PDB file of N, CA and C in Angstrom:
ATOM      1  N   MET D   1      64.992  96.070 -35.330  1.00  0.00           N
ATOM      2  CA  MET D   1      64.513  94.746 -34.910  1.00  0.00           C
ATOM      3  C   MET D   1      64.871  94.620 -33.479  1.00  0.00           C
ATOM      4  N   SER D   2      63.941  94.014 -32.795  1.00  0.00           N
ATOM      5  CA  SER D   2      64.076  93.812 -31.276  1.00  0.00           C
ATOM      6  C   SER D   2      65.182  92.774 -30.981  1.00  0.00           C
ATOM      7  N   ASP D   3      65.766  92.789 -29.949  1.00  0.00           N
ATOM      8  CA  ASP D   3      66.654  91.810 -29.393  1.00  0.00           C
ATOM      9  C   ASP D   3      66.156  90.381 -29.452  1.00  0.00           C
ATOM     10  N   GLU D   4      64.950  90.299 -29.051  1.00  0.00           N
ATOM     11  CA  GLU D   4      64.094  89.089 -29.050  1.00  0.00           C
ATOM     12  C   GLU D   4      64.047  88.441 -30.542  1.00  0.00           C
ATOM     13  N   LYS D   5      63.679  89.212 -31.421  1.00  0.00           N
ATOM     14  CA  LYS D   5      63.526  88.815 -32.826  1.00  0.00           C
ATOM     15  C   LYS D   5      65.027  88.420 -33.422  1.00  0.00           C
ATOM     16  N   GLN D   6      66.088  89.229 -32.916  1.00  0.00           N
ATOM     17  CA  GLN D   6      67.313  88.841 -33.514  1.00  0.00           C
ATOM     18  C   GLN D   6      67.744  87.399 -32.805  1.00  0.00           C
ATOM     19  N   GLU D   7      67.526  87.311 -31.670  1.00  0.00           N
ATOM     20  CA  GLU D   7      67.772  86.105 -30.911  1.00  0.00           C
ATOM     21  C   GLU D   7      67.256  84.821 -31.666  1.00  0.00           C
ATOM     22  N   LEU D   8      65.856  85.069 -32.061  1.00  0.00           N
ATOM     23  CA  LEU D   8      65.214  83.830 -32.635  1.00  0.00           C
ATOM     24  C   LEU D   8      65.782  83.764 -34.135  1.00  0.00           C
ATOM     25  N   LYS D   9      66.007  84.883 -34.800  1.00  0.00           N
ATOM     26  CA  LYS D   9      66.769  84.611 -36.002  1.00  0.00           C
ATOM     27  C   LYS D   9      68.039  83.708 -35.790  1.00  0.00           C
ATOM     28  N   ASP D  10      68.926  84.080 -34.794  1.00  0.00           N
ATOM     29  CA  ASP D  10      70.099  83.454 -34.506  1.00  0.00           C
ATOM     30  C   ASP D  10      69.865  81.958 -34.220  1.00  0.00           C
ATOM     31  N   ARG D  11      68.703  81.674 -33.489  1.00  0.00           N
ATOM     32  CA  ARG D  11      68.406  80.296 -33.271  1.00  0.00           C
ATOM     33  C   ARG D  11      68.050  79.514 -34.553  1.00  0.00           C
ATOM     34  N   VAL D  12      67.211  80.165 -35.431  1.00  0.00           N
ATOM     35  CA  VAL D  12      67.040  79.573 -36.649  1.00  0.00           C
ATOM     36  C   VAL D  12      68.402  79.309 -37.501  1.00  0.00           C
ATOM     37  N   MET D  13      69.082  80.229 -37.570  1.00  0.00           N
ATOM     38  CA  MET D  13      70.309  79.992 -38.179  1.00  0.00           C
ATOM     39  C   MET D  13      71.199  78.877 -37.594  1.00  0.00           C
ATOM     40  N   ALA D  14      71.273  78.740 -36.291  1.00  0.00           N
ATOM     41  CA  ALA D  14      71.984  77.630 -35.756  1.00  0.00           C
ATOM     42  C   ALA D  14      71.388  76.341 -36.155  1.00  0.00           C
ATOM     43  N   GLU D  15      70.082  76.222 -36.123  1.00  0.00           N
ATOM     44  CA  GLU D  15      69.462  74.982 -36.589  1.00  0.00           C
ATOM     45  C   GLU D  15      69.834  74.745 -38.036  1.00  0.00           C
ATOM     46  N   LEU D  16      69.829  75.694 -38.919  1.00  0.00           N
ATOM     47  CA  LEU D  16      70.193  75.496 -40.305  1.00  0.00           C
ATOM     48  C   LEU D  16      71.612  75.052 -40.421  1.00  0.00           C
ATOM     49  N   GLU D  17      72.547  75.218 -39.511  1.00  0.00           N
ATOM     50  CA  GLU D  17      73.852  74.754 -39.658  1.00  0.00           C
ATOM     51  C   GLU D  17      73.919  73.175 -39.562  1.00  0.00           C
ATOM     52  N   ASN D  18      72.633  72.569 -39.044  1.00  0.00           N
ATOM     53  CA  ASN D  18      72.590  71.133 -39.013  1.00  0.00           C
ATOM     54  C   ASN D  18      72.118  70.580 -40.316  1.00  0.00           C
ATOM     55  N   VAL D  19      71.903  71.522 -41.348  1.00  0.00           N
ATOM     56  CA  VAL D  19      71.380  70.949 -42.691  1.00  0.00           C
ATOM     57  C   VAL D  19      72.579  70.889 -43.549  1.00  0.00           C
ATOM     58  N   THR D  20      72.871  69.677 -44.127  1.00  0.00           N
ATOM     59  CA  THR D  20      74.040  69.530 -44.955  1.00  0.00           C
ATOM     60  C   THR D  20      73.597  69.360 -46.428  1.00  0.00           C
ATOM     61  N   ASP D  21      74.369  70.021 -47.335  1.00  0.00           N
ATOM     62  CA  ASP D  21      74.248  69.870 -48.834  1.00  0.00           C
ATOM     63  C   ASP D  21      74.650  68.353 -49.031  1.00  0.00           C
ATOM     64  N   PRO D  22      73.731  67.730 -49.634  1.00  0.00           N
ATOM     65  CA  PRO D  22      73.937  66.085 -49.731  1.00  0.00           C
ATOM     66  C   PRO D  22      75.158  65.837 -50.700  1.00  0.00           C
ATOM     67  N   GLU D  23      75.281  66.760 -51.669  1.00  0.00           N
ATOM     68  CA  GLU D  23      76.387  66.532 -52.606  1.00  0.00           C
ATOM     69  C   GLU D  23      77.774  66.989 -52.039  1.00  0.00           C
ATOM     70  N   LEU D  24      77.841  67.948 -51.230  1.00  0.00           N
ATOM     71  CA  LEU D  24      79.045  68.584 -50.870  1.00  0.00           C
ATOM     72  C   LEU D  24      79.538  68.177 -49.456  1.00  0.00           C
ATOM     73  N   GLY D  25      78.593  67.673 -48.622  1.00  0.00           N
ATOM     74  CA  GLY D  25      78.862  67.223 -47.330  1.00  0.00           C
ATOM     75  C   GLY D  25      79.215  68.416 -46.423  1.00  0.00           C
ATOM     76  N   VAL D  26      78.746  69.771 -46.627  1.00  0.00           N
ATOM     77  CA  VAL D  26      78.937  70.762 -45.854  1.00  0.00           C
ATOM     78  C   VAL D  26      77.614  71.380 -45.605  1.00  0.00           C
ATOM     79  N   ASP D  27      77.537  72.038 -44.333  1.00  0.00           N
ATOM     80  CA  ASP D  27      76.206  72.622 -44.039  1.00  0.00           C
ATOM     81  C   ASP D  27      75.944  73.906 -44.892  1.00  0.00           C
ATOM     82  N   ILE D  28      74.703  74.196 -45.138  1.00  0.00           N
ATOM     83  CA  ILE D  28      74.193  75.277 -46.024  1.00  0.00           C
ATOM     84  C   ILE D  28      74.523  76.657 -45.598  1.00  0.00           C
ATOM     85  N   VAL D  29      74.829  76.717 -44.261  1.00  0.00           N
ATOM     86  CA  VAL D  29      75.096  77.983 -43.665  1.00  0.00           C
ATOM     87  C   VAL D  29      76.440  78.455 -44.067  1.00  0.00           C
ATOM     88  N   ASN D  30      77.488  77.462 -43.943  1.00  0.00           N
ATOM     89  CA  ASN D  30      78.935  77.664 -44.195  1.00  0.00           C
ATOM     90  C   ASN D  30      79.126  77.690 -45.624  1.00  0.00           C
ATOM     91  N   LEU D  31      78.248  77.052 -46.445  1.00  0.00           N
ATOM     92  CA  LEU D  31      78.387  77.133 -47.953  1.00  0.00           C
ATOM     93  C   LEU D  31      78.015  78.484 -48.485  1.00  0.00           C
ATOM     94  N   GLY D  32      77.394  79.353 -47.555  1.00  0.00           N
ATOM     95  CA  GLY D  32      76.814  80.588 -48.106  1.00  0.00           C
ATOM     96  C   GLY D  32      75.541  80.605 -48.828  1.00  0.00           C
ATOM     97  N   LEU D  33      74.728  79.552 -48.622  1.00  0.00           N
ATOM     98  CA  LEU D  33      73.561  79.478 -49.328  1.00  0.00           C
ATOM     99  C   LEU D  33      72.362  80.235 -48.805  1.00  0.00           C
ATOM    100  N   ILE D  34      72.475  80.591 -47.402  1.00  0.00           N
ATOM    101  CA  ILE D  34      71.372  81.180 -46.815  1.00  0.00           C
ATOM    102  C   ILE D  34      71.671  82.862 -47.001  1.00  0.00           C
ATOM    103  N   TYR D  35      70.751  83.496 -47.633  1.00  0.00           N
ATOM    104  CA  TYR D  35      70.732  84.873 -47.824  1.00  0.00           C
ATOM    105  C   TYR D  35      70.163  85.720 -46.734  1.00  0.00           C
ATOM    106  N   GLU D  36      69.106  85.119 -46.305  1.00  0.00           N
ATOM    107  CA  GLU D  36      68.218  85.968 -45.303  1.00  0.00           C
ATOM    108  C   GLU D  36      67.218  85.099 -44.524  1.00  0.00           C
ATOM    109  N   ILE D  37      67.039  85.444 -43.379  1.00  0.00           N
ATOM    110  CA  ILE D  37      65.985  84.930 -42.501  1.00  0.00           C
ATOM    111  C   ILE D  37      64.940  85.858 -42.156  1.00  0.00           C
ATOM    112  N   GLN D  38      63.741  85.766 -42.562  1.00  0.00           N
ATOM    113  CA  GLN D  38      62.630  86.751 -42.220  1.00  0.00           C
ATOM    114  C   GLN D  38      61.606  86.224 -41.215  1.00  0.00           C
ATOM    115  N   LEU D  39      61.307  86.999 -40.263  1.00  0.00           N
ATOM    116  CA  LEU D  39      60.180  86.655 -39.282  1.00  0.00           C
ATOM    117  C   LEU D  39      59.189  87.747 -39.374  1.00  0.00           C
ATOM    118  N   ASP D  40      57.883  87.173 -39.610  1.00  0.00           N
ATOM    119  CA  ASP D  40      56.798  88.117 -39.568  1.00  0.00           C
ATOM    120  C   ASP D  40      56.398  88.323 -38.049  1.00  0.00           C
ATOM    121  N   GLU D  41      55.242  89.163 -37.849  1.00  0.00           N
ATOM    122  CA  GLU D  41      54.764  89.495 -36.543  1.00  0.00           C
ATOM    123  C   GLU D  41      54.206  88.188 -35.876  1.00  0.00           C
ATOM    124  N   LYS D  42      53.916  87.048 -36.548  1.00  0.00           N
ATOM    125  CA  LYS D  42      53.510  85.901 -35.862  1.00  0.00           C
ATOM    126  C   LYS D  42      54.670  84.812 -35.830  1.00  0.00           C
ATOM    127  N   ASP D  43      55.865  85.281 -36.035  1.00  0.00           N
ATOM    128  CA  ASP D  43      57.038  84.489 -35.987  1.00  0.00           C
ATOM    129  C   ASP D  43      57.017  83.378 -36.920  1.00  0.00           C
ATOM    130  N   ASN D  44      56.371  83.619 -38.113  1.00  0.00           N
ATOM    131  CA  ASN D  44      56.454  82.692 -39.284  1.00  0.00           C
ATOM    132  C   ASN D  44      57.835  82.957 -39.913  1.00  0.00           C
ATOM    133  N   VAL D  45      58.421  81.945 -40.363  1.00  0.00           N
ATOM    134  CA  VAL D  45      59.816  81.950 -40.764  1.00  0.00           C
ATOM    135  C   VAL D  45      59.880  81.954 -42.327  1.00  0.00           C
ATOM    136  N   THR D  46      60.622  82.860 -42.969  1.00  0.00           N
ATOM    137  CA  THR D  46      60.995  82.606 -44.389  1.00  0.00           C
ATOM    138  C   THR D  46      62.402  82.574 -44.536  1.00  0.00           C
ATOM    139  N   VAL D  47      62.867  81.616 -45.099  1.00  0.00           N
ATOM    140  CA  VAL D  47      64.334  81.266 -45.293  1.00  0.00           C
ATOM    141  C   VAL D  47      64.456  81.604 -46.813  1.00  0.00           C
ATOM    142  N   ILE D  48      65.273  82.652 -47.108  1.00  0.00           N
ATOM    143  CA  ILE D  48      65.726  83.088 -48.523  1.00  0.00           C
ATOM    144  C   ILE D  48      66.974  82.564 -48.771  1.00  0.00           C
ATOM    145  N   MET D  49      67.179  81.762 -49.668  1.00  0.00           N
ATOM    146  CA  MET D  49      68.420  80.973 -50.007  1.00  0.00           C
ATOM    147  C   MET D  49      68.605  80.686 -51.400  1.00  0.00           C
ATOM    148  N   THR D  50      69.632  80.285 -51.685  1.00  0.00           N
ATOM    149  CA  THR D  50      70.046  80.032 -53.132  1.00  0.00           C
ATOM    150  C   THR D  50      70.629  78.471 -53.100  1.00  0.00           C
ATOM    151  N   LEU D  51      71.074  77.957 -54.321  1.00  0.00           N
ATOM    152  CA  LEU D  51      71.614  76.639 -54.384  1.00  0.00           C
ATOM    153  C   LEU D  51      72.859  76.883 -55.191  1.00  0.00           C
ATOM    154  N   THR D  52      73.779  75.907 -55.124  1.00  0.00           N
ATOM    155  CA  THR D  52      75.064  76.042 -55.735  1.00  0.00           C
ATOM    156  C   THR D  52      74.948  76.067 -57.294  1.00  0.00           C
ATOM    157  N   SER D  53      73.733  75.530 -57.806  1.00  0.00           N
ATOM    158  CA  SER D  53      73.580  75.710 -59.261  1.00  0.00           C
ATOM    159  C   SER D  53      71.958  75.592 -59.492  1.00  0.00           C
ATOM    160  N   MET D  54      71.682  76.221 -60.566  1.00  0.00           N
ATOM    161  CA  MET D  54      70.127  76.346 -60.863  1.00  0.00           C
ATOM    162  C   MET D  54      69.496  74.925 -61.065  1.00  0.00           C
ATOM    163  N   GLY D  55      70.183  73.981 -61.611  1.00  0.00           N
ATOM    164  CA  GLY D  55      69.606  72.709 -61.940  1.00  0.00           C
ATOM    165  C   GLY D  55      70.004  71.748 -60.780  1.00  0.00           C
ATOM    166  N   CYS D  56      70.243  72.098 -59.573  1.00  0.00           N
ATOM    167  CA  CYS D  56      70.534  71.162 -58.402  1.00  0.00           C
ATOM    168  C   CYS D  56      69.342  70.161 -58.315  1.00  0.00           C
ATOM    169  N   PRO D  57      69.707  68.963 -58.514  1.00  0.00           N
ATOM    170  CA  PRO D  57      68.550  67.826 -58.387  1.00  0.00           C
ATOM    171  C   PRO D  57      68.175  67.689 -57.035  1.00  0.00           C
ATOM    172  N   LEU D  58      68.958  68.197 -55.997  1.00  0.00           N
ATOM    173  CA  LEU D  58      68.586  67.747 -54.535  1.00  0.00           C
ATOM    174  C   LEU D  58      67.933  68.985 -53.943  1.00  0.00           C
ATOM    175  N   ALA D  59      67.414  69.908 -54.668  1.00  0.00           N
ATOM    176  CA  ALA D  59      66.727  71.157 -54.168  1.00  0.00           C
ATOM    177  C   ALA D  59      65.611  70.707 -53.119  1.00  0.00           C
ATOM    178  N   GLY D  60      64.876  69.740 -53.657  1.00  0.00           N
ATOM    179  CA  GLY D  60      63.613  69.335 -52.736  1.00  0.00           C
ATOM    180  C   GLY D  60      64.063  68.674 -51.471  1.00  0.00           C
ATOM    181  N   THR D  61      65.148  67.919 -51.564  1.00  0.00           N
ATOM    182  CA  THR D  61      65.729  67.237 -50.293  1.00  0.00           C
ATOM    183  C   THR D  61      66.222  68.330 -49.289  1.00  0.00           C
ATOM    184  N   ILE D  62      67.026  69.318 -49.827  1.00  0.00           N
ATOM    185  CA  ILE D  62      67.373  70.390 -49.039  1.00  0.00           C
ATOM    186  C   ILE D  62      66.370  71.159 -48.328  1.00  0.00           C
ATOM    187  N   VAL D  63      65.202  71.502 -49.096  1.00  0.00           N
ATOM    188  CA  VAL D  63      64.159  72.158 -48.505  1.00  0.00           C
ATOM    189  C   VAL D  63      63.473  71.342 -47.483  1.00  0.00           C
ATOM    190  N   GLY D  64      63.232  70.042 -47.703  1.00  0.00           N
ATOM    191  CA  GLY D  64      62.773  69.265 -46.710  1.00  0.00           C
ATOM    192  C   GLY D  64      63.588  69.122 -45.520  1.00  0.00           C
ATOM    193  N   ASP D  65      64.860  69.074 -45.657  1.00  0.00           N
ATOM    194  CA  ASP D  65      65.786  69.045 -44.521  1.00  0.00           C
ATOM    195  C   ASP D  65      65.692  70.360 -43.638  1.00  0.00           C
ATOM    196  N   ILE D  66      65.517  71.546 -44.394  1.00  0.00           N
ATOM    197  CA  ILE D  66      65.369  72.726 -43.628  1.00  0.00           C
ATOM    198  C   ILE D  66      64.104  72.698 -42.820  1.00  0.00           C
ATOM    199  N   LYS D  67      63.033  72.170 -43.294  1.00  0.00           N
ATOM    200  CA  LYS D  67      61.838  72.183 -42.599  1.00  0.00           C
ATOM    201  C   LYS D  67      61.937  71.285 -41.480  1.00  0.00           C
ATOM    202  N   LYS D  68      62.561  70.092 -41.592  1.00  0.00           N
ATOM    203  CA  LYS D  68      62.756  69.129 -40.498  1.00  0.00           C
ATOM    204  C   LYS D  68      63.584  69.764 -39.488  1.00  0.00           C
ATOM    205  N   ALA D  69      64.799  70.517 -39.737  1.00  0.00           N
ATOM    206  CA  ALA D  69      65.535  71.002 -38.782  1.00  0.00           C
ATOM    207  C   ALA D  69      64.891  72.052 -38.049  1.00  0.00           C
ATOM    208  N   LEU D  70      64.032  72.828 -38.656  1.00  0.00           N
ATOM    209  CA  LEU D  70      63.293  73.911 -37.820  1.00  0.00           C
ATOM    210  C   LEU D  70      62.029  73.379 -37.171  1.00  0.00           C
ATOM    211  N   SER D  71      61.660  72.068 -37.372  1.00  0.00           N
ATOM    212  CA  SER D  71      60.414  71.536 -36.650  1.00  0.00           C
ATOM    213  C   SER D  71      60.448  71.520 -35.226  1.00  0.00           C
ATOM    214  N   GLU D  72      61.571  71.332 -34.663  1.00  0.00           N
ATOM    215  CA  GLU D  72      61.827  71.380 -33.238  1.00  0.00           C
ATOM    216  C   GLU D  72      61.559  72.793 -32.626  1.00  0.00           C
ATOM    217  N   LEU D  73      61.807  73.891 -33.382  1.00  0.00           N
ATOM    218  CA  LEU D  73      61.494  75.208 -32.895  1.00  0.00           C
ATOM    219  C   LEU D  73      59.953  75.414 -33.016  1.00  0.00           C
ATOM    220  N   GLN D  74      59.412  74.871 -34.053  1.00  0.00           N
ATOM    221  CA  GLN D  74      57.929  74.905 -34.244  1.00  0.00           C
ATOM    222  C   GLN D  74      57.238  74.123 -33.085  1.00  0.00           C
ATOM    223  N   GLU D  75      57.875  72.955 -32.706  1.00  0.00           N
ATOM    224  CA  GLU D  75      57.239  72.039 -31.590  1.00  0.00           C
ATOM    225  C   GLU D  75      57.117  72.750 -30.214  1.00  0.00           C
ATOM    226  N   ILE D  76      58.141  73.619 -29.957  1.00  0.00           N
ATOM    227  CA  ILE D  76      58.204  74.290 -28.604  1.00  0.00           C
ATOM    228  C   ILE D  76      57.673  75.774 -28.987  1.00  0.00           C
ATOM    229  N   GLN D  77      56.941  76.038 -29.926  1.00  0.00           N
ATOM    230  CA  GLN D  77      56.219  77.286 -30.222  1.00  0.00           C
ATOM    231  C   GLN D  77      57.054  78.447 -30.286  1.00  0.00           C
ATOM    232  N   GLU D  78      58.342  78.287 -30.741  1.00  0.00           N
ATOM    233  CA  GLU D  78      59.223  79.450 -30.870  1.00  0.00           C
ATOM    234  C   GLU D  78      58.930  80.190 -32.171  1.00  0.00           C
ATOM    235  N   ILE D  79      58.519  79.312 -33.163  1.00  0.00           N
ATOM    236  CA  ILE D  79      58.332  79.895 -34.490  1.00  0.00           C
ATOM    237  C   ILE D  79      57.099  79.243 -34.980  1.00  0.00           C
ATOM    238  N   GLY D  80      56.474  79.915 -36.014  1.00  0.00           N
ATOM    239  CA  GLY D  80      55.216  79.506 -36.662  1.00  0.00           C
ATOM    240  C   GLY D  80      55.564  78.576 -37.978  1.00  0.00           C
ATOM    241  N   GLU D  81      54.921  78.870 -39.049  1.00  0.00           N
ATOM    242  CA  GLU D  81      55.154  78.257 -40.290  1.00  0.00           C
ATOM    243  C   GLU D  81      56.560  78.521 -40.878  1.00  0.00           C
ATOM    244  N   VAL D  82      57.126  77.579 -41.681  1.00  0.00           N
ATOM    245  CA  VAL D  82      58.346  77.684 -42.167  1.00  0.00           C
ATOM    246  C   VAL D  82      58.155  77.661 -43.844  1.00  0.00           C
ATOM    247  N   GLU D  83      58.616  78.748 -44.353  1.00  0.00           N
ATOM    248  CA  GLU D  83      58.684  78.703 -45.981  1.00  0.00           C
ATOM    249  C   GLU D  83      59.948  78.923 -46.237  1.00  0.00           C
ATOM    250  N   VAL D  84      60.441  78.255 -47.421  1.00  0.00           N
ATOM    251  CA  VAL D  84      61.661  78.448 -48.095  1.00  0.00           C
ATOM    252  C   VAL D  84      61.457  78.891 -49.433  1.00  0.00           C
ATOM    253  N   ASP D  85      62.166  80.102 -49.642  1.00  0.00           N
ATOM    254  CA  ASP D  85      62.214  80.750 -51.023  1.00  0.00           C
ATOM    255  C   ASP D  85      63.569  80.532 -51.600  1.00  0.00           C
ATOM    256  N   ILE D  86      63.636  79.848 -52.716  1.00  0.00           N
ATOM    257  CA  ILE D  86      64.953  79.578 -53.373  1.00  0.00           C
ATOM    258  C   ILE D  86      65.051  80.808 -54.543  1.00  0.00           C
ATOM    259  N   VAL D  87      66.099  81.405 -54.478  1.00  0.00           N
ATOM    260  CA  VAL D  87      66.315  82.684 -55.425  1.00  0.00           C
ATOM    261  C   VAL D  87      67.805  82.441 -55.953  1.00  0.00           C
ATOM    262  N   PHE D  88      67.947  82.969 -57.136  1.00  0.00           N
ATOM    263  CA  PHE D  88      69.325  82.857 -57.939  1.00  0.00           C
ATOM    264  C   PHE D  88      69.914  84.233 -58.214  1.00  0.00           C
ATOM    265  N   THR D  89      69.378  85.248 -57.388  1.00  0.00           N
ATOM    266  CA  THR D  89      69.939  86.614 -57.548  1.00  0.00           C
ATOM    267  C   THR D  89      70.212  87.133 -56.132  1.00  0.00           C
ATOM    268  N   PRO D  90      71.429  87.365 -55.862  1.00  0.00           N
ATOM    269  CA  PRO D  90      72.643  87.182 -56.580  1.00  0.00           C
ATOM    270  C   PRO D  90      73.053  85.736 -56.790  1.00  0.00           C
ATOM    271  N   PRO D  91      73.657  85.380 -57.905  1.00  0.00           N
ATOM    272  CA  PRO D  91      74.074  84.151 -57.891  1.00  0.00           C
ATOM    273  C   PRO D  91      75.161  83.675 -57.079  1.00  0.00           C
ATOM    274  N   TRP D  92      75.045  82.398 -56.538  1.00  0.00           N
ATOM    275  CA  TRP D  92      76.036  81.862 -55.708  1.00  0.00           C
ATOM    276  C   TRP D  92      77.412  81.555 -56.265  1.00  0.00           C
ATOM    277  N   ASP D  93      78.389  81.876 -55.582  1.00  0.00           N
ATOM    278  CA  ASP D  93      79.672  81.640 -56.060  1.00  0.00           C
ATOM    279  C   ASP D  93      80.715  81.319 -54.793  1.00  0.00           C
ATOM    280  N   LYS D  94      81.793  80.730 -55.080  1.00  0.00           N
ATOM    281  CA  LYS D  94      82.662  80.198 -53.978  1.00  0.00           C
ATOM    282  C   LYS D  94      83.091  81.269 -52.915  1.00  0.00           C
ATOM    283  N   SER D  95      82.951  82.482 -53.313  1.00  0.00           N
ATOM    284  CA  SER D  95      83.474  83.610 -52.416  1.00  0.00           C
ATOM    285  C   SER D  95      82.513  83.663 -51.189  1.00  0.00           C
ATOM    286  N   MET D  96      81.339  83.090 -51.380  1.00  0.00           N
ATOM    287  CA  MET D  96      80.275  83.198 -50.407  1.00  0.00           C
ATOM    288  C   MET D  96      80.514  82.213 -49.253  1.00  0.00           C
ATOM    289  N   MET D  97      81.382  81.055 -49.376  1.00  0.00           N
ATOM    290  CA  MET D  97      81.634  80.148 -48.528  1.00  0.00           C
ATOM    291  C   MET D  97      82.450  80.600 -47.372  1.00  0.00           C
ATOM    292  N   SER D  98      82.209  80.228 -46.123  1.00  0.00           N
ATOM    293  CA  SER D  98      83.072  80.397 -44.903  1.00  0.00           C
ATOM    294  C   SER D  98      84.443  79.842 -45.147  1.00  0.00           C
ATOM    295  N   ARG D  99      85.223  80.281 -44.388  1.00  0.00           N
ATOM    296  CA  ARG D  99      86.685  79.643 -44.442  1.00  0.00           C
ATOM    297  C   ARG D  99      86.593  78.109 -44.035  1.00  0.00           C
ATOM    298  N   TYR D 100      85.739  77.811 -43.159  1.00  0.00           N
ATOM    299  CA  TYR D 100      85.475  76.403 -42.778  1.00  0.00           C
ATOM    300  C   TYR D 100      85.068  75.597 -44.080  1.00  0.00           C
ATOM    301  N   ALA D 101      84.178  76.017 -44.750  1.00  0.00           N
ATOM    302  CA  ALA D 101      83.702  75.383 -45.897  1.00  0.00           C
ATOM    303  C   ALA D 101      84.842  75.261 -46.975  1.00  0.00           C
ATOM    304  N   LYS D 102      85.512  76.244 -47.192  1.00  0.00           N
ATOM    305  CA  LYS D 102      86.614  76.358 -48.084  1.00  0.00           C
ATOM    306  C   LYS D 102      87.618  75.314 -47.697  1.00  0.00           C
ATOM    307  N   LEU D 103      87.982  75.275 -46.572  1.00  0.00           N
ATOM    308  CA  LEU D 103      88.990  74.130 -46.016  1.00  0.00           C
ATOM    309  C   LEU D 103      88.438  72.858 -46.211  1.00  0.00           C
ATOM    310  N   ALA D 104      87.075  72.573 -45.850  1.00  0.00           N
ATOM    311  CA  ALA D 104      86.563  71.229 -45.919  1.00  0.00           C
ATOM    312  C   ALA D 104      86.603  70.734 -47.407  1.00  0.00           C
ATOM    313  N   LEU D 105      86.269  71.693 -48.386  1.00  0.00           N
ATOM    314  CA  LEU D 105      86.245  71.324 -49.752  1.00  0.00           C
ATOM    315  C   LEU D 105      87.487  71.489 -50.428  1.00  0.00           C
ATOM    316  N   GLY D 106      88.550  72.007 -49.904  1.00  0.00           N
ATOM    317  CA  GLY D 106      89.800  72.181 -50.573  1.00  0.00           C
ATOM    318  C   GLY D 106      89.753  73.213 -51.540  1.00  0.00           C
ATOM    319  N   VAL D 107      89.034  74.276 -51.229  1.00  0.00           N
ATOM    320  CA  VAL D 107      89.013  75.486 -52.163  1.00  0.00           C
ATOM    321  C   VAL D 107      89.833  76.573 -51.825  1.00  0.00           C
ATOM    322  N   ALA D 108      90.711  77.144 -52.714  1.00  0.00           N
ATOM    323  CA  ALA D 108      91.690  78.165 -52.381  1.00  0.00           C
ATOM    324  C   ALA D 108      90.862  79.367 -51.801  1.00  0.00           C
ATOM    325  N   ASP D 109      91.422  79.973 -50.802  1.00  0.00           N
ATOM    326  CA  ASP D 109      90.869  81.186 -50.149  1.00  0.00           C
ATOM    327  C   ASP D 109      91.484  82.471 -50.765  1.00  0.00           C
ATOM    328  N   ASN D 110      90.952  83.041 -51.778  1.00  0.00           N
ATOM    329  CA  ASN D 110      91.474  84.035 -52.757  1.00  0.00           C
ATOM    330  C   ASN D 110      91.071  85.354 -51.943  1.00  0.00           C
TER     331      ASN D 110
END
């Protein structure tokens, strides 16, 4: 991957740190919900992510918040279309959270 593509992925990830899980109050990056950022040749973005539970009632809200967070990068034509793929393999667990998220939620760091 080129340095330019990696920098763009890093900018996408930085924007995703502004998206908060409405139930937990911690951003989706620190929660460990983002599995991968894919960029195609036209810089269309696919965010591959999971949720803390399969039955998460706020999945639509989180997807909408992701698209809104990345809309600024779209407006300045750094990225193209945004797609969000929600997967449940591997399943999310608390070990995927950053130290920050664990501290914010009072989860023991095992």
